[in-house]
């Protein structure tokens, strides 16, 4: 481009093109400002989404921590009483024949089977509760670290890149799945505790056992209905933390059954089913199971 008014070689400078580097620098500044505005707008929306996501993590962790603390106290108190029944009692020892030295050997009685089951169920419930507490506290730390890393940079462009990197890591390592797994674990610990309580009362008082067993059975039946309700009826408002897991298992069983029938009989072919369905694979099933069938 010529910067001379009457063409090249005239030596007369055109005022329209005076100081062209300044104009280029101004255009670059406008472009940079526009990009920074775009990055800032993106970061604002991303910050709202991150706050919403991290807020759900914290609410899950707080709810689990409050619930597990109460259940852990109850289970610990009952275990402190029932553990003594597992220890051998010298009063129930049965004498054995005298040895060659003239001393008798005592063989303590084994604890009753129901005592072993009660302590095993309550111990598993306590271990699962403490595991929920551990993961809930870790989830709170992960949420704080995520916000600290993604929102601790002032430069809009660097902040966008760091946020995208961390967001991809969250999806890649299934952190939302870990956060949603706390409530199913807590529900399992509750049912283990109730099962141990029913077995414990069955050997204490028959009347109390019947009353408690009826209540537990009714609650278990309602809970089962709540699990299956969103699977059988998509418009059902009821849902439990185990519904998604049961739905995944049901889909896996259906997929595996169909695949086995297809491989065993060979009656399904591309002409009798919709195109592409014969090669369909369930995305939630493991790679090992797909290769096995």
Short mmCIF file of C-alpha atoms in Angstrom, two decimals:
data_model
loop_
_atom_site.label_atom_id
_atom_site.label_comp_id
_atom_site.label_asym_id
_atom_site.label_seq_id
_atom_site.Cartn_x
_atom_site.Cartn_y
_atom_site.Cartn_z
CA UNK A 1 0.00 0.00 0.00
CA UNK A 2 1.35 3.44 -0.97
CA UNK A 3 1.38 6.19 1.60
CA UNK A 4 1.95 8.94 -1.08
CA UNK A 5 -0.95 11.13 -2.19
CA UNK A 6 -0.31 11.21 -5.98
CA UNK A 7 1.11 7.71 -6.28
CA UNK A 8 4.53 6.16 -5.83
CA UNK A 9 7.53 8.36 -6.48
CA UNK A 10 5.76 11.71 -6.03
CA UNK A 11 7.05 12.24 -2.52
CA UNK A 12 3.76 13.84 -1.40
CA UNK A 13 2.37 12.13 1.71
CA UNK A 14 -1.32 11.40 1.82
CA UNK A 15 -2.82 12.58 5.14
CA UNK A 16 -5.35 9.75 5.03
CA UNK A 17 -2.56 7.23 5.51
CA UNK A 18 -0.48 9.19 7.98
CA UNK A 19 0.99 7.08 10.76
CA UNK A 20 -0.37 3.70 9.54
CA UNK A 21 1.27 1.72 12.37
CA UNK A 22 -0.82 3.68 14.83
CA UNK A 23 -4.00 2.67 13.03
CA UNK A 24 -2.93 -0.99 13.04
CA UNK A 25 -2.11 -0.81 16.71
CA UNK A 26 -5.51 0.72 17.40
CA UNK A 27 -7.24 -2.08 15.48
CA UNK A 28 -5.31 -4.66 17.43
CA UNK A 29 -6.27 -2.91 20.67
CA UNK A 30 -9.94 -2.97 19.64
CA UNK A 31 -9.68 -6.66 18.81
CA UNK A 32 -7.99 -7.42 22.12
CA UNK A 33 -10.61 -5.44 23.98
CA UNK A 34 -13.38 -7.34 22.21
CA UNK A 35 -11.81 -10.67 23.03
CA UNK A 36 -11.36 -9.67 26.67
CA UNK A 37 -15.01 -8.63 26.80
CA UNK A 38 -16.01 -11.99 25.34
CA UNK A 39 -13.79 -13.87 27.79
CA UNK A 40 -15.19 -11.86 30.68
CA UNK A 41 -18.76 -12.60 29.64
CA UNK A 42 -17.97 -16.29 29.30
CA UNK A 43 -16.25 -16.35 32.67
CA UNK A 44 -19.26 -14.74 34.34
CA UNK A 45 -21.62 -17.37 32.97
CA UNK A 46 -19.16 -20.15 33.77
CA UNK A 47 -18.82 -18.84 37.31
CA UNK A 48 -22.58 -19.04 37.81
CA UNK A 49 -22.61 -22.63 36.52
CA UNK A 50 -19.67 -23.55 38.72
CA UNK A 51 -21.31 -22.00 41.78
CA UNK A 52 -24.45 -24.00 41.08
CA UNK A 53 -22.52 -27.25 40.59
CA UNK A 54 -20.31 -26.76 43.63
CA UNK A 55 -23.36 -25.75 45.67
CA UNK A 56 -24.99 -29.10 44.88
CA UNK A 57 -21.81 -30.89 45.97
CA UNK A 58 -21.73 -29.01 49.25
CA UNK A 59 -25.43 -29.58 49.94
CA UNK A 60 -24.98 -33.32 49.36
CA UNK A 61 -21.96 -33.40 51.62
CA UNK A 62 -23.65 -31.38 54.38
CA UNK A 63 -26.79 -33.52 54.31
CA UNK A 64 -24.79 -36.74 54.47
CA UNK A 65 -22.60 -35.44 57.30
CA UNK A 66 -25.57 -34.50 59.46
CA UNK A 67 -27.42 -37.77 58.83
CA UNK A 68 -24.44 -40.07 59.23
CA UNK A 69 -23.36 -38.42 62.47
CA UNK A 70 -26.67 -39.28 64.14
CA UNK A 71 -26.74 -42.84 62.82
CA UNK A 72 -23.11 -43.41 63.75
CA UNK A 73 -23.83 -42.44 67.36
CA UNK A 74 -26.75 -44.85 67.59
CA UNK A 75 -24.83 -47.73 65.99
CA UNK A 76 -21.78 -47.12 68.17
CA UNK A 77 -23.87 -47.22 71.37
CA UNK A 78 -25.55 -50.47 70.37
CA UNK A 79 -22.28 -52.04 69.26
CA UNK A 80 -20.66 -51.22 72.59
CA UNK A 81 -23.37 -53.31 74.23
CA UNK A 82 -23.49 -56.17 71.75
CA UNK A 83 -19.73 -56.66 71.33
CA UNK A 84 -19.53 -58.14 74.82
CA UNK A 85 -21.71 -61.04 73.64
CA UNK A 86 -19.03 -62.05 71.14
CA UNK A 87 -16.42 -62.57 73.82
CA UNK A 88 -16.09 -66.04 75.34
CA UNK A 89 -17.76 -66.38 78.71
CA UNK A 90 -16.03 -68.43 81.38
CA UNK A 91 -19.36 -69.07 83.08
CA UNK A 92 -20.58 -70.99 80.05
CA UNK A 93 -17.40 -73.03 79.76
CA UNK A 94 -17.83 -76.80 79.68
CA UNK A 95 -15.24 -78.99 81.45
CA UNK A 96 -13.21 -81.40 79.39
CA UNK A 97 -11.48 -84.60 80.55
CA UNK A 98 -8.39 -84.21 82.66
CA UNK A 99 -5.06 -84.05 80.90
CA UNK A 100 -2.02 -86.17 81.75
CA UNK A 101 -0.85 -83.51 84.18
CA UNK A 102 -4.10 -83.71 86.10
CA UNK A 103 -5.43 -80.26 85.11
CA UNK A 104 -8.75 -79.77 83.36
CA UNK A 105 -9.18 -77.76 80.17
CA UNK A 106 -12.16 -75.43 79.69
CA UNK A 107 -13.61 -74.80 76.27
CA UNK A 108 -15.63 -71.61 76.14
CA UNK A 109 -18.92 -71.72 74.29
CA UNK A 110 -19.16 -70.10 70.88
CA UNK A 111 -21.35 -66.99 70.67
CA UNK A 112 -24.86 -67.50 69.30
CA UNK A 113 -25.34 -67.17 65.59
CA UNK A 114 -27.76 -64.26 65.92
CA UNK A 115 -25.18 -62.33 67.93
CA UNK A 116 -22.61 -62.78 65.18
CA UNK A 117 -25.07 -61.61 62.54
CA UNK A 118 -26.17 -58.59 64.56
CA UNK A 119 -22.62 -57.44 65.19
CA UNK A 120 -21.62 -58.07 61.57
CA UNK A 121 -24.53 -56.03 60.19
CA UNK A 122 -24.08 -53.18 62.62
CA UNK A 123 -20.33 -53.14 62.04
CA UNK A 124 -20.82 -52.92 58.28
CA UNK A 125 -23.35 -50.14 58.80
CA UNK A 126 -20.85 -48.23 60.95
CA UNK A 127 -18.03 -48.72 58.43
CA UNK A 128 -20.20 -47.47 55.56
CA UNK A 129 -21.26 -44.48 57.66
CA UNK A 130 -17.66 -43.56 58.41
CA UNK A 131 -16.83 -43.99 54.71
CA UNK A 132 -19.63 -41.56 53.84
CA UNK A 133 -18.26 -39.08 56.37
CA UNK A 134 -14.79 -39.38 54.86
CA UNK A 135 -15.94 -38.87 51.28
CA UNK A 136 -18.29 -36.05 52.28
CA UNK A 137 -15.45 -34.16 53.93
CA UNK A 138 -13.25 -34.80 50.89
CA UNK A 139 -16.03 -33.57 48.61
CA UNK A 140 -16.16 -30.29 50.50
CA UNK A 141 -12.41 -29.89 50.06
CA UNK A 142 -12.64 -30.73 46.35
CA UNK A 143 -15.37 -28.11 45.89
CA UNK A 144 -13.28 -25.45 47.60
CA UNK A 145 -10.22 -26.39 45.55
CA UNK A 146 -12.18 -26.28 42.29
CA UNK A 147 -13.45 -22.77 42.96
CA UNK A 148 -10.06 -21.62 44.18
CA UNK A 149 -8.33 -22.83 41.01
CA UNK A 150 -10.94 -21.71 38.47
CA UNK A 151 -11.66 -18.29 39.99
CA UNK A 152 -8.28 -17.36 41.39
CA UNK A 153 -6.86 -15.92 38.13
CA UNK A 154 -7.55 -12.30 37.11
CA UNK A 155 -6.60 -12.57 33.43
CA UNK A 156 -9.84 -13.45 31.56
CA UNK A 157 -8.13 -15.56 28.89
CA UNK A 158 -6.04 -17.57 31.33
CA UNK A 159 -9.04 -17.99 33.58
CA UNK A 160 -11.10 -19.38 30.70
CA UNK A 161 -8.41 -21.90 29.81
CA UNK A 162 -7.96 -23.03 33.41
CA UNK A 163 -11.71 -23.36 33.87
CA UNK A 164 -12.10 -25.46 30.74
CA UNK A 165 -9.23 -27.69 31.83
CA UNK A 166 -10.73 -28.25 35.28
CA UNK A 167 -14.25 -28.74 33.89
CA UNK A 168 -12.98 -31.44 31.54
CA UNK A 169 -11.19 -33.08 34.46
CA UNK A 170 -14.41 -33.10 36.50
CA UNK A 171 -16.23 -34.91 33.70
CA UNK A 172 -13.30 -37.17 32.87
CA UNK A 173 -12.85 -38.46 36.41
CA UNK A 174 -16.61 -38.65 37.17
CA UNK A 175 -16.62 -36.33 40.16
CA UNK A 176 -20.40 -35.72 39.93
CA UNK A 177 -20.89 -39.50 40.14
CA UNK A 178 -18.79 -39.63 43.30
CA UNK A 179 -20.85 -36.82 44.80
CA UNK A 180 -24.13 -38.57 43.96
CA UNK A 181 -22.91 -41.89 45.40
CA UNK A 182 -22.97 -40.63 48.99
CA UNK A 183 -26.73 -40.91 49.44
CA UNK A 184 -27.01 -44.50 48.12
CA UNK A 185 -24.25 -45.57 50.50
CA UNK A 186 -26.04 -43.92 53.40
CA UNK A 187 -29.32 -45.64 52.48
CA UNK A 188 -27.54 -48.99 52.38
CA UNK A 189 -26.10 -48.38 55.85
CA UNK A 190 -29.59 -47.63 57.18
CA UNK A 191 -30.98 -50.92 55.84
CA UNK A 192 -28.03 -52.84 57.31
CA UNK A 193 -28.72 -51.25 60.68
CA UNK A 194 -32.44 -52.07 60.49
CA UNK A 195 -31.71 -55.66 59.50
CA UNK A 196 -29.41 -56.05 62.50
CA UNK A 197 -32.02 -54.45 64.75
CA UNK A 198 -34.71 -56.90 63.61
CA UNK A 199 -32.42 -59.90 64.23
CA UNK A 200 -31.43 -58.49 67.62
CA UNK A 201 -35.05 -58.02 68.75
CA UNK A 202 -36.07 -61.47 67.50
CA UNK A 203 -34.16 -62.99 70.42
CA UNK A 204 -35.17 -60.38 73.00
CA UNK A 205 -38.93 -60.00 72.85
CA UNK A 206 -41.35 -61.58 70.41
CA UNK A 207 -43.92 -58.79 70.73
CA UNK A 208 -41.39 -56.03 70.12
CA UNK A 209 -39.94 -58.04 67.25
CA UNK A 210 -43.32 -58.32 65.51
CA UNK A 211 -44.01 -54.61 65.84
CA UNK A 212 -40.57 -53.52 64.62
CA UNK A 213 -40.50 -56.11 61.84
CA UNK A 214 -43.88 -54.89 60.56
CA UNK A 215 -42.67 -51.28 60.51
CA UNK A 216 -39.39 -52.18 58.80
CA UNK A 217 -41.11 -54.38 56.22
CA UNK A 218 -43.61 -51.63 55.41
CA UNK A 219 -40.86 -49.04 55.00
CA UNK A 220 -38.83 -51.44 52.84
CA UNK A 221 -41.85 -52.12 50.60
CA UNK A 222 -42.52 -48.40 50.18
CA UNK A 223 -38.86 -47.77 49.45
CA UNK A 224 -38.89 -50.51 46.81
CA UNK A 225 -41.92 -48.89 45.18
CA UNK A 226 -40.11 -45.55 45.17
CA UNK A 227 -37.10 -47.21 43.51
CA UNK A 228 -39.14 -48.82 40.74
CA UNK A 229 -41.57 -45.95 40.24
CA UNK A 230 -39.37 -43.73 38.01
CA UNK A 231 -38.23 -46.81 36.09
CA UNK A 232 -41.74 -48.07 35.29
CA UNK A 233 -43.40 -44.67 34.94
CA UNK A 234 -41.39 -41.80 33.52
CA UNK A 235 -43.88 -39.21 34.80
CA UNK A 236 -43.50 -40.39 38.41
CA UNK A 237 -42.28 -37.70 40.83
CA UNK A 238 -40.86 -40.30 43.21
CA UNK A 239 -37.17 -41.05 43.18
CA UNK A 240 -34.51 -42.58 45.42
CA UNK A 241 -30.70 -42.52 45.22
CA UNK A 242 -30.81 -46.18 44.16
CA UNK A 243 -33.20 -45.62 41.25
CA UNK A 244 -30.47 -44.68 38.78
CA UNK A 245 -28.36 -47.66 39.84
CA UNK A 246 -31.27 -50.09 39.44
CA UNK A 247 -32.12 -48.56 36.07
CA UNK A 248 -28.54 -49.07 34.90
CA UNK A 249 -28.55 -52.66 36.11
CA UNK A 250 -31.87 -53.34 34.38
CA UNK A 251 -30.60 -51.84 31.13
CA UNK A 252 -27.42 -53.92 31.40
CA UNK A 253 -29.34 -57.13 31.99
CA UNK A 254 -31.64 -56.38 29.05
CA UNK A 255 -28.71 -55.60 26.78
CA UNK A 256 -26.78 -58.70 27.84
CA UNK A 257 -29.83 -60.95 27.43
CA UNK A 258 -30.56 -59.60 23.97
CA UNK A 259 -26.93 -59.98 22.94
CA UNK A 260 -26.75 -63.57 24.16
CA UNK A 261 -29.96 -64.50 22.34
CA UNK A 262 -28.69 -62.81 19.21
CA UNK A 263 -25.37 -64.67 19.32
CA UNK A 264 -26.91 -68.02 20.30
CA UNK A 265 -29.82 -68.25 17.88
CA UNK A 266 -28.85 -65.91 15.07
CA UNK A 267 -32.51 -65.25 14.27
CA UNK A 268 -31.99 -61.51 14.41
CA UNK A 269 -30.49 -59.97 11.30
CA UNK A 270 -30.26 -56.56 9.73
CA UNK A 271 -33.32 -57.19 7.52
CA UNK A 272 -35.70 -57.93 10.40
CA UNK A 273 -34.75 -55.06 12.70
CA UNK A 274 -34.16 -51.38 12.32
CA UNK A 275 -30.88 -50.46 10.62
CA UNK A 276 -28.07 -49.98 13.06
CA UNK A 277 -29.86 -51.68 15.99
CA UNK A 278 -28.03 -54.98 15.52
CA UNK A 279 -24.74 -53.24 16.19
CA UNK A 280 -26.15 -51.20 19.08
CA UNK A 281 -24.25 -51.36 22.35
CA UNK A 282 -25.32 -50.13 25.75
CA UNK A 283 -23.06 -47.17 26.55
CA UNK A 284 -23.07 -47.78 30.30
CA UNK A 285 -21.91 -51.37 30.05
CA UNK A 286 -18.30 -52.28 30.64
CA UNK A 287 -15.94 -52.92 27.77
CA UNK A 288 -15.05 -56.31 29.19
CA UNK A 289 -18.63 -57.50 29.13
CA UNK A 290 -19.10 -56.30 25.57
CA UNK A 291 -16.02 -58.16 24.41
CA UNK A 292 -17.11 -61.27 26.31
CA UNK A 293 -20.40 -61.54 24.46
#
